[in-house]
Amino acid sequence: MTTKNHSVADIITRNRVWRSIFRQGYPADDENRARAIMNSWFLHIHPVKVKLHSLKLTYTWGLGVISFVLFLILVVTGAWLMFFYVPSVQSAYTDIQNLDTAVTFGALMRSLHRWSAHLMVVVVFLHLCRVFFTGGYKRPREFNWVIGVLLWVVTMLLSFTGYLLPWDQLSYWAITVSTNIVGAFPLIGEALRQLLLGAAEAGPPALVRFYALHIAVLPVVMTILIGIHFWRIRKDGGLSSPSEASENEYGDR
Amino acid sequence: METGKTREPIQEVFPRDPSRTYGLMELVRGTSPMVDKGPEDTVMSWPNLLVLELLAALGTSVVLLLWSAFVKAPLRELANPNVTENPAKAAWYFLSLQELLLHMHPALAGLIIPGLVIVLLMAVPYIDRSKKDVGIWFASKKGRLIAVGSAVYTFIWLLGLVLFDEFVRVRSIVAEPELWPGWVIPIIVVGGLIILLYVVIRRWRPSRREVLIGLFTAFVTTYFTLTIVGIFFRGMGMHLVWPWDLPPGALPF
Ligand code: HEM
């Protein structure tokens, strides 16, 4: 860091403005690479060093990271869709039609949101399978697995609540079929169904409730759960690997 | 105690070091997962991990952009409570539950079975507590064979049951009282098949983890098979058809 050389990287990184933001130099040596991770709000969830084993493609298949990327794509495209969509039975369907035909990039953004949502349900489940089949749930990661199962459920609920919003035949009958299943539960079934729909049948109140769940309640729950999930990965010593194996039945270290 | 000019210089136990960037974050019992691991087992997160994450993000974005540019998200006709869709299907990831619904009481298909699946999934780390084989795909050669065997067993039985209930129909044999086709027969058949699978797996003298691998594989196979059946093989009135004979608009996406 003390040697004087006037590469472009040096000119960009050796001034007060850059240093006030990033605090460290260009990450070309290990000290600056470590600082680049620790000093950044975005990167500090990473450890400074990772096990080589964690980087093996055939171990994780990148499925957890891809799940997160899909979630980010969904948040961005979803916020954008909100500019053009009003959750009322009068306008919902025409808003979507306008997105598809009149709004610049509307069809692309809606398709991105839709396909990312489907893909996320698939990828999160594959990630669950990867963790299961590699034994990644074992101590000390038991609780992160439990959080994971909740993430899987919330992923499906987010997808499900979004499904109603276009208010077309596909949405309407899918929600009718699904909520009828709820209605058939003993004792609480019918009450639960009406709580979800806000009425005896899917109609205006159902659309508003599903919308609130879809754009506010469930994304917040998801964000908190993902936060805990990532934080736990750090606290649990990074990813599982065969080097943690012990003969001790209960895994006491 | 004494205030005044004659104060002794305080001996600093923790001298202030302006270049110090670490702090005490938490106290833990036991050795850390990184103890006894040579430095050759780890690499700097920047750039090794971050490059992979960036690639995952770019890859996911490119795939989705292309997919969304060429395939538009569907939009059917405006929702109409008076025109029932036939078949009326739930979102694809719930079609395995809708399939169960055809064969048993809705409370069993929509509440008890999915509820049990979620609870049992969460219980996995507390059932298999051994650390013997962390980080190894399918635990062992035996685990791999158990997984394959369980998948084949489950798949064949599912096909048999789906076909039986379509062409012979449990309800044409016993329809009354509802308790029989709704609860007793499904519970005996599903429960019996799971117990049979368990008994067969036990003959291999498996570890707990290998038993769970067998059971989890049966769950994944069921979820997958019934989802495929629901998407591609259920037509009018949710009767079995070939995918090329599906009525127009029967695909739930
Ligand atoms: C929104 C959904 C999810 C996101 C964004 C997510 C993200 C991640 C990421 C980035 C990792 C790091 C390793 C990797 O990429 O595989 C990870 C690990 C892990 N995930 Fe998830 N995950 C999600 C859902 C789940 C689910 C459904 C489960 C299981 C039920 C789960 C259980 C775990 C466990 C136990 C680990 C540690 C694995 C190990 O140490 O080998 N996660 N997750």
mmCIF file of C-alpha atoms in Angstrom, chain A residues 27 30-31 33-38 43 46-53 55 58-59 61-62 65-66 69-70 73 89 93 96-97 100-101 107-108 110-112 114-116 118-119 121-122 125 128-130 132-143 145-146 149-150 152-153 156-157 159-160 163 166-170 172-174 177-178 181 184-186 202 235-237 240-251 253, chain B residues 19 21 25-26 29 31-34 37 39-50 52-53 56-58 60-61 63-65 67-69 71-85 88-94 97-98 101 105-107 109-112 117-118 120-126 128-139 147 183 208-209 212-214 216-217 219-220 223 249 251-253:
data_model
loop_
_atom_site.group_PDB
_atom_site.id
_atom_site.type_symbol
_atom_site.label_atom_id
_atom_site.label_comp_id
_atom_site.label_asym_id
_atom_site.label_seq_id
_atom_site.Cartn_x
_atom_site.Cartn_y
_atom_site.Cartn_z
ATOM 1 C CA PRO A 27 -8.316 -5.366 -3.227
ATOM 2 C CA ASP A 30 -4.861 -10.093 1.065
ATOM 3 C CA GLU A 31 -5.063 -7.257 3.555
ATOM 4 C CA ARG A 33 -9.228 -8.161 0.196
ATOM 5 C CA ALA A 34 -10.057 -8.840 3.812
ATOM 6 C CA ARG A 35 -10.931 -5.188 4.413
ATOM 7 C CA ALA A 36 -13.057 -5.078 1.261
ATOM 8 C CA ILE A 37 -15.287 -7.743 2.791
ATOM 9 C CA MET A 38 -15.317 -6.454 6.372
ATOM 10 C CA LEU A 43 -20.334 -7.907 1.705
ATOM 11 C CA HIS A 46 -19.368 -13.120 4.042
ATOM 12 C CA PRO A 47 -16.468 -14.474 6.028
ATOM 13 C CA VAL A 48 -13.064 -13.107 4.986
ATOM 14 C CA LYS A 49 -11.946 -16.612 4.101
ATOM 15 C CA VAL A 50 -13.966 -19.595 2.955
ATOM 16 C CA LYS A 51 -13.273 -23.293 2.888
ATOM 17 C CA LEU A 52 -12.229 -24.498 -0.537
ATOM 18 C CA HIS A 53 -14.790 -27.249 -0.157
ATOM 19 C CA LEU A 55 -16.756 -23.440 -3.414
ATOM 20 C CA THR A 58 -20.842 -30.237 -7.114
ATOM 21 C CA TYR A 59 -21.429 -29.580 -3.417
ATOM 22 C CA TRP A 61 -24.713 -26.357 -7.135
ATOM 23 C CA GLY A 62 -25.048 -22.665 -6.227
ATOM 24 C CA VAL A 65 -27.266 -18.200 -4.025
ATOM 25 C CA ILE A 66 -29.540 -18.626 -7.048
ATOM 26 C CA VAL A 69 -30.790 -13.863 -6.756
ATOM 27 C CA LEU A 70 -34.287 -14.903 -7.836
ATOM 28 C CA ILE A 73 -35.145 -10.123 -9.194
ATOM 29 C CA VAL A 89 -61.680 -6.091 -9.281
ATOM 30 C CA TYR A 93 -57.285 -7.299 -15.182
ATOM 31 C CA ILE A 96 -52.304 -6.351 -16.520
ATOM 32 C CA GLN A 97 -53.557 -6.085 -20.100
ATOM 33 C CA ASP A 100 -48.748 -6.524 -21.660
ATOM 34 C CA THR A 101 -49.615 -4.184 -24.503
ATOM 35 C CA ALA A 107 -44.638 -7.474 -20.963
ATOM 36 C CA LEU A 108 -40.959 -8.164 -20.332
ATOM 37 C CA ARG A 110 -44.280 -9.059 -16.032
ATOM 38 C CA SER A 111 -42.863 -12.157 -17.702
ATOM 39 C CA LEU A 112 -39.642 -11.791 -15.690
ATOM 40 C CA ARG A 114 -43.816 -14.546 -13.411
ATOM 41 C CA TRP A 115 -41.075 -16.903 -14.575
ATOM 42 C CA SER A 116 -38.723 -15.966 -11.734
ATOM 43 C CA HIS A 118 -42.003 -20.286 -10.849
ATOM 44 C CA LEU A 119 -38.273 -20.868 -11.014
ATOM 45 C CA VAL A 121 -40.257 -22.470 -6.202
ATOM 46 C CA VAL A 122 -38.227 -25.063 -8.129
ATOM 47 C CA PHE A 125 -36.911 -27.002 -3.338
ATOM 48 C CA LEU A 128 -33.657 -28.140 0.218
ATOM 49 C CA CYS A 129 -32.894 -31.496 -1.453
ATOM 50 C CA ARG A 130 -29.187 -30.646 -1.788
ATOM 51 C CA PHE A 132 -30.781 -32.922 2.852
ATOM 52 C CA PHE A 133 -28.761 -35.317 0.729
ATOM 53 C CA THR A 134 -25.403 -33.861 1.795
ATOM 54 C CA GLY A 135 -26.349 -33.976 5.484
ATOM 55 C CA GLY A 136 -25.979 -30.186 5.704
ATOM 56 C CA TYR A 137 -28.673 -30.038 8.402
ATOM 57 C CA LYS A 138 -26.511 -31.736 11.024
ATOM 58 C CA ARG A 139 -25.271 -30.044 14.172
ATOM 59 C CA PRO A 140 -24.729 -27.134 14.555
ATOM 60 C CA ARG A 141 -27.024 -26.340 11.622
ATOM 61 C CA GLU A 142 -30.241 -27.962 12.920
ATOM 62 C CA PHE A 143 -32.026 -24.694 13.452
ATOM 63 C CA TRP A 145 -32.606 -26.236 8.496
ATOM 64 C CA VAL A 146 -35.830 -25.445 10.387
ATOM 65 C CA VAL A 149 -38.254 -25.353 5.826
ATOM 66 C CA LEU A 150 -40.116 -22.146 6.735
ATOM 67 C CA TRP A 152 -39.738 -23.089 1.476
ATOM 68 C CA VAL A 153 -43.292 -22.662 2.809
ATOM 69 C CA MET A 156 -44.858 -21.114 -2.000
ATOM 70 C CA LEU A 157 -47.214 -18.774 -0.143
ATOM 71 C CA SER A 159 -46.154 -17.464 -5.247
ATOM 72 C CA PHE A 160 -49.680 -18.525 -4.358
ATOM 73 C CA TYR A 163 -51.256 -15.998 -8.567
ATOM 74 C CA PRO A 166 -54.106 -10.778 -12.532
ATOM 75 C CA TRP A 167 -57.747 -11.664 -11.844
ATOM 76 C CA ASP A 168 -58.100 -13.876 -14.904
ATOM 77 C CA GLN A 169 -59.780 -17.261 -15.169
ATOM 78 C CA LEU A 170 -56.559 -19.097 -14.297
ATOM 79 C CA TYR A 172 -59.708 -17.108 -10.093
ATOM 80 C CA TRP A 173 -60.251 -20.841 -10.344
ATOM 81 C CA ALA A 174 -56.891 -21.780 -8.869
ATOM 82 C CA VAL A 177 -59.957 -24.662 -5.801
ATOM 83 C CA SER A 178 -57.239 -24.047 -3.183
ATOM 84 C CA ILE A 181 -59.614 -27.363 0.190
ATOM 85 C CA ALA A 184 -63.170 -28.643 3.868
ATOM 86 C CA PHE A 185 -61.013 -28.862 7.006
ATOM 87 C CA PRO A 186 -62.978 -30.012 10.043
ATOM 88 C CA ALA A 202 -63.407 -14.980 -4.044
ATOM 89 C CA LYS A 235 -22.476 -18.412 13.161
ATOM 90 C CA ASP A 236 -22.486 -22.101 12.270
ATOM 91 C CA GLY A 237 -18.954 -21.854 10.870
ATOM 92 C CA SER A 240 -20.865 -28.053 6.162
ATOM 93 C CA SER A 241 -18.032 -30.189 4.843
ATOM 94 C CA PRO A 242 -16.698 -33.700 5.375
ATOM 95 C CA SER A 243 -13.852 -32.264 7.473
ATOM 96 C CA GLU A 244 -16.379 -31.754 10.278
ATOM 97 C CA ALA A 245 -17.174 -35.449 10.489
ATOM 98 C CA SER A 246 -16.611 -37.070 13.848
ATOM 99 C CA GLU A 247 -17.135 -40.602 15.041
ATOM 100 C CA ASN A 248 -18.887 -39.285 18.118
ATOM 101 C CA GLU A 249 -22.542 -40.207 17.757
ATOM 102 C CA TYR A 250 -23.862 -36.921 19.099
ATOM 103 C CA GLY A 251 -21.306 -34.765 17.403
ATOM 104 C CA ARG A 253 -16.809 -31.506 19.523
ATOM 105 C CA SER B 19 -5.371 0.530 13.487
ATOM 106 C CA THR B 21 -10.237 -3.297 13.245
ATOM 107 C CA MET B 25 -18.136 -10.301 19.027
ATOM 108 C CA GLU B 26 -19.153 -13.259 21.103
ATOM 109 C CA ARG B 29 -17.572 -22.856 24.116
ATOM 110 C CA THR B 31 -13.127 -25.295 19.444
ATOM 111 C CA SER B 32 -14.116 -23.471 16.316
ATOM 112 C CA PRO B 33 -14.801 -25.426 13.140
ATOM 113 C CA MET B 34 -11.670 -23.861 11.706
ATOM 114 C CA LYS B 37 -7.475 -26.782 9.540
ATOM 115 C CA PRO B 39 -4.460 -22.473 5.821
ATOM 116 C CA GLU B 40 -4.401 -24.464 2.585
ATOM 117 C CA ASP B 41 -8.027 -25.489 3.256
ATOM 118 C CA THR B 42 -9.250 -21.920 2.913
ATOM 119 C CA VAL B 43 -9.056 -19.140 0.351
ATOM 120 C CA MET B 44 -9.895 -15.442 0.417
ATOM 121 C CA SER B 45 -13.600 -14.740 -0.187
ATOM 122 C CA TRP B 46 -12.571 -11.836 -2.379
ATOM 123 C CA PRO B 47 -12.289 -12.763 -5.200
ATOM 124 C CA ASN B 48 -12.874 -16.534 -5.050
ATOM 125 C CA LEU B 49 -16.402 -16.616 -3.584
ATOM 126 C CA LEU B 50 -17.534 -13.260 -4.911
ATOM 127 C CA LEU B 52 -18.816 -17.302 -8.223
ATOM 128 C CA GLU B 53 -21.701 -15.346 -6.724
ATOM 129 C CA ALA B 56 -24.548 -17.116 -10.500
ATOM 130 C CA ALA B 57 -26.324 -13.739 -10.523
ATOM 131 C CA LEU B 58 -25.388 -12.998 -14.128
ATOM 132 C CA THR B 60 -29.638 -16.438 -13.622
ATOM 133 C CA SER B 61 -30.407 -12.979 -15.010
ATOM 134 C CA VAL B 63 -31.424 -17.106 -18.575
ATOM 135 C CA LEU B 64 -34.489 -15.317 -17.245
ATOM 136 C CA LEU B 65 -34.147 -12.383 -19.632
ATOM 137 C CA TRP B 67 -36.828 -16.868 -21.322
ATOM 138 C CA SER B 68 -39.024 -13.801 -20.653
ATOM 139 C CA ALA B 69 -38.166 -12.196 -23.979
ATOM 140 C CA VAL B 71 -42.182 -16.602 -23.675
ATOM 141 C CA LYS B 72 -44.768 -14.139 -22.451
ATOM 142 C CA ALA B 73 -46.441 -14.635 -19.091
ATOM 143 C CA PRO B 74 -49.942 -16.007 -19.674
ATOM 144 C CA LEU B 75 -53.134 -14.014 -19.246
ATOM 145 C CA ARG B 76 -56.484 -15.746 -19.737
ATOM 146 C CA GLU B 77 -59.921 -14.175 -20.042
ATOM 147 C CA LEU B 78 -61.235 -11.943 -17.261
ATOM 148 C CA ALA B 79 -62.216 -13.899 -14.137
ATOM 149 C CA ASN B 80 -65.810 -15.013 -14.344
ATOM 150 C CA PRO B 81 -67.404 -16.796 -11.372
ATOM 151 C CA ASN B 82 -70.179 -18.072 -13.664
ATOM 152 C CA VAL B 83 -67.892 -19.868 -16.120
ATOM 153 C CA THR B 84 -66.206 -22.761 -14.332
ATOM 154 C CA GLU B 85 -62.862 -23.773 -15.805
ATOM 155 C CA ALA B 88 -59.945 -26.160 -12.605
ATOM 156 C CA LYS B 89 -56.383 -26.593 -11.406
ATOM 157 C CA ALA B 90 -54.459 -25.103 -8.503
ATOM 158 C CA ALA B 91 -50.982 -23.608 -9.034
ATOM 159 C CA TRP B 92 -48.651 -26.358 -10.269
ATOM 160 C CA TYR B 93 -46.718 -26.741 -6.980
ATOM 161 C CA PHE B 94 -50.019 -27.554 -5.235
ATOM 162 C CA LEU B 97 -52.128 -31.993 -3.053
ATOM 163 C CA GLN B 98 -54.977 -31.626 -5.527
ATOM 164 C CA LEU B 101 -57.740 -34.766 -2.952
ATOM 165 C CA HIS B 105 -60.918 -36.701 2.446
ATOM 166 C CA PRO B 106 -59.887 -33.048 1.893
ATOM 167 C CA ALA B 107 -58.760 -32.655 5.503
ATOM 168 C CA ALA B 109 -55.106 -34.357 1.651
ATOM 169 C CA GLY B 110 -54.992 -30.632 2.357
ATOM 170 C CA LEU B 111 -54.138 -30.380 6.038
ATOM 171 C CA ILE B 112 -52.962 -33.557 7.766
ATOM 172 C CA VAL B 117 -44.626 -33.487 5.943
ATOM 173 C CA ILE B 118 -43.608 -30.034 7.203
ATOM 174 C CA LEU B 120 -41.342 -34.258 9.926
ATOM 175 C CA LEU B 121 -39.025 -32.249 7.660
ATOM 176 C CA MET B 122 -38.317 -29.858 10.531
ATOM 177 C CA ALA B 123 -37.639 -32.820 12.809
ATOM 178 C CA VAL B 124 -34.981 -34.340 10.518
ATOM 179 C CA PRO B 125 -31.887 -32.865 12.259
ATOM 180 C CA TYR B 126 -33.196 -33.927 15.648
ATOM 181 C CA ASP B 128 -30.401 -37.980 12.680
ATOM 182 C CA ARG B 129 -27.845 -36.584 15.123
ATOM 183 C CA SER B 130 -24.734 -38.417 13.975
ATOM 184 C CA LYS B 131 -21.838 -36.351 12.630
ATOM 185 C CA LYS B 132 -20.178 -39.377 11.036
ATOM 186 C CA ASP B 133 -20.939 -38.559 7.429
ATOM 187 C CA VAL B 134 -21.530 -34.792 7.199
ATOM 188 C CA GLY B 135 -20.994 -33.297 3.801
ATOM 189 C CA ILE B 136 -21.087 -36.566 1.871
ATOM 190 C CA TRP B 137 -23.735 -36.920 -0.805
ATOM 191 C CA PHE B 138 -26.173 -39.701 0.165
ATOM 192 C CA ALA B 139 -23.925 -40.594 3.134
ATOM 193 C CA ALA B 147 -32.306 -43.699 -2.432
ATOM 194 C CA TRP B 183 -60.125 -41.936 5.660
ATOM 195 C CA ARG B 208 -30.435 -43.455 10.923
ATOM 196 C CA ARG B 209 -29.380 -41.083 8.202
ATOM 197 C CA LEU B 212 -34.162 -40.927 6.507
ATOM 198 C CA ILE B 213 -32.648 -40.840 3.016
ATOM 199 C CA GLY B 214 -35.004 -43.659 2.031
ATOM 200 C CA PHE B 216 -37.154 -38.462 2.161
ATOM 201 C CA THR B 217 -36.574 -39.901 -1.317
ATOM 202 C CA PHE B 219 -41.452 -37.965 -0.330
ATOM 203 C CA VAL B 220 -39.566 -36.209 -3.151
ATOM 204 C CA TYR B 223 -44.161 -34.787 -4.816
ATOM 205 C CA GLY B 249 -55.973 -24.214 -21.470
ATOM 206 C CA LEU B 251 -51.946 -26.398 -18.412
ATOM 207 C CA PRO B 252 -51.850 -24.362 -15.182
ATOM 208 C CA PHE B 253 -49.358 -21.780 -16.456
#
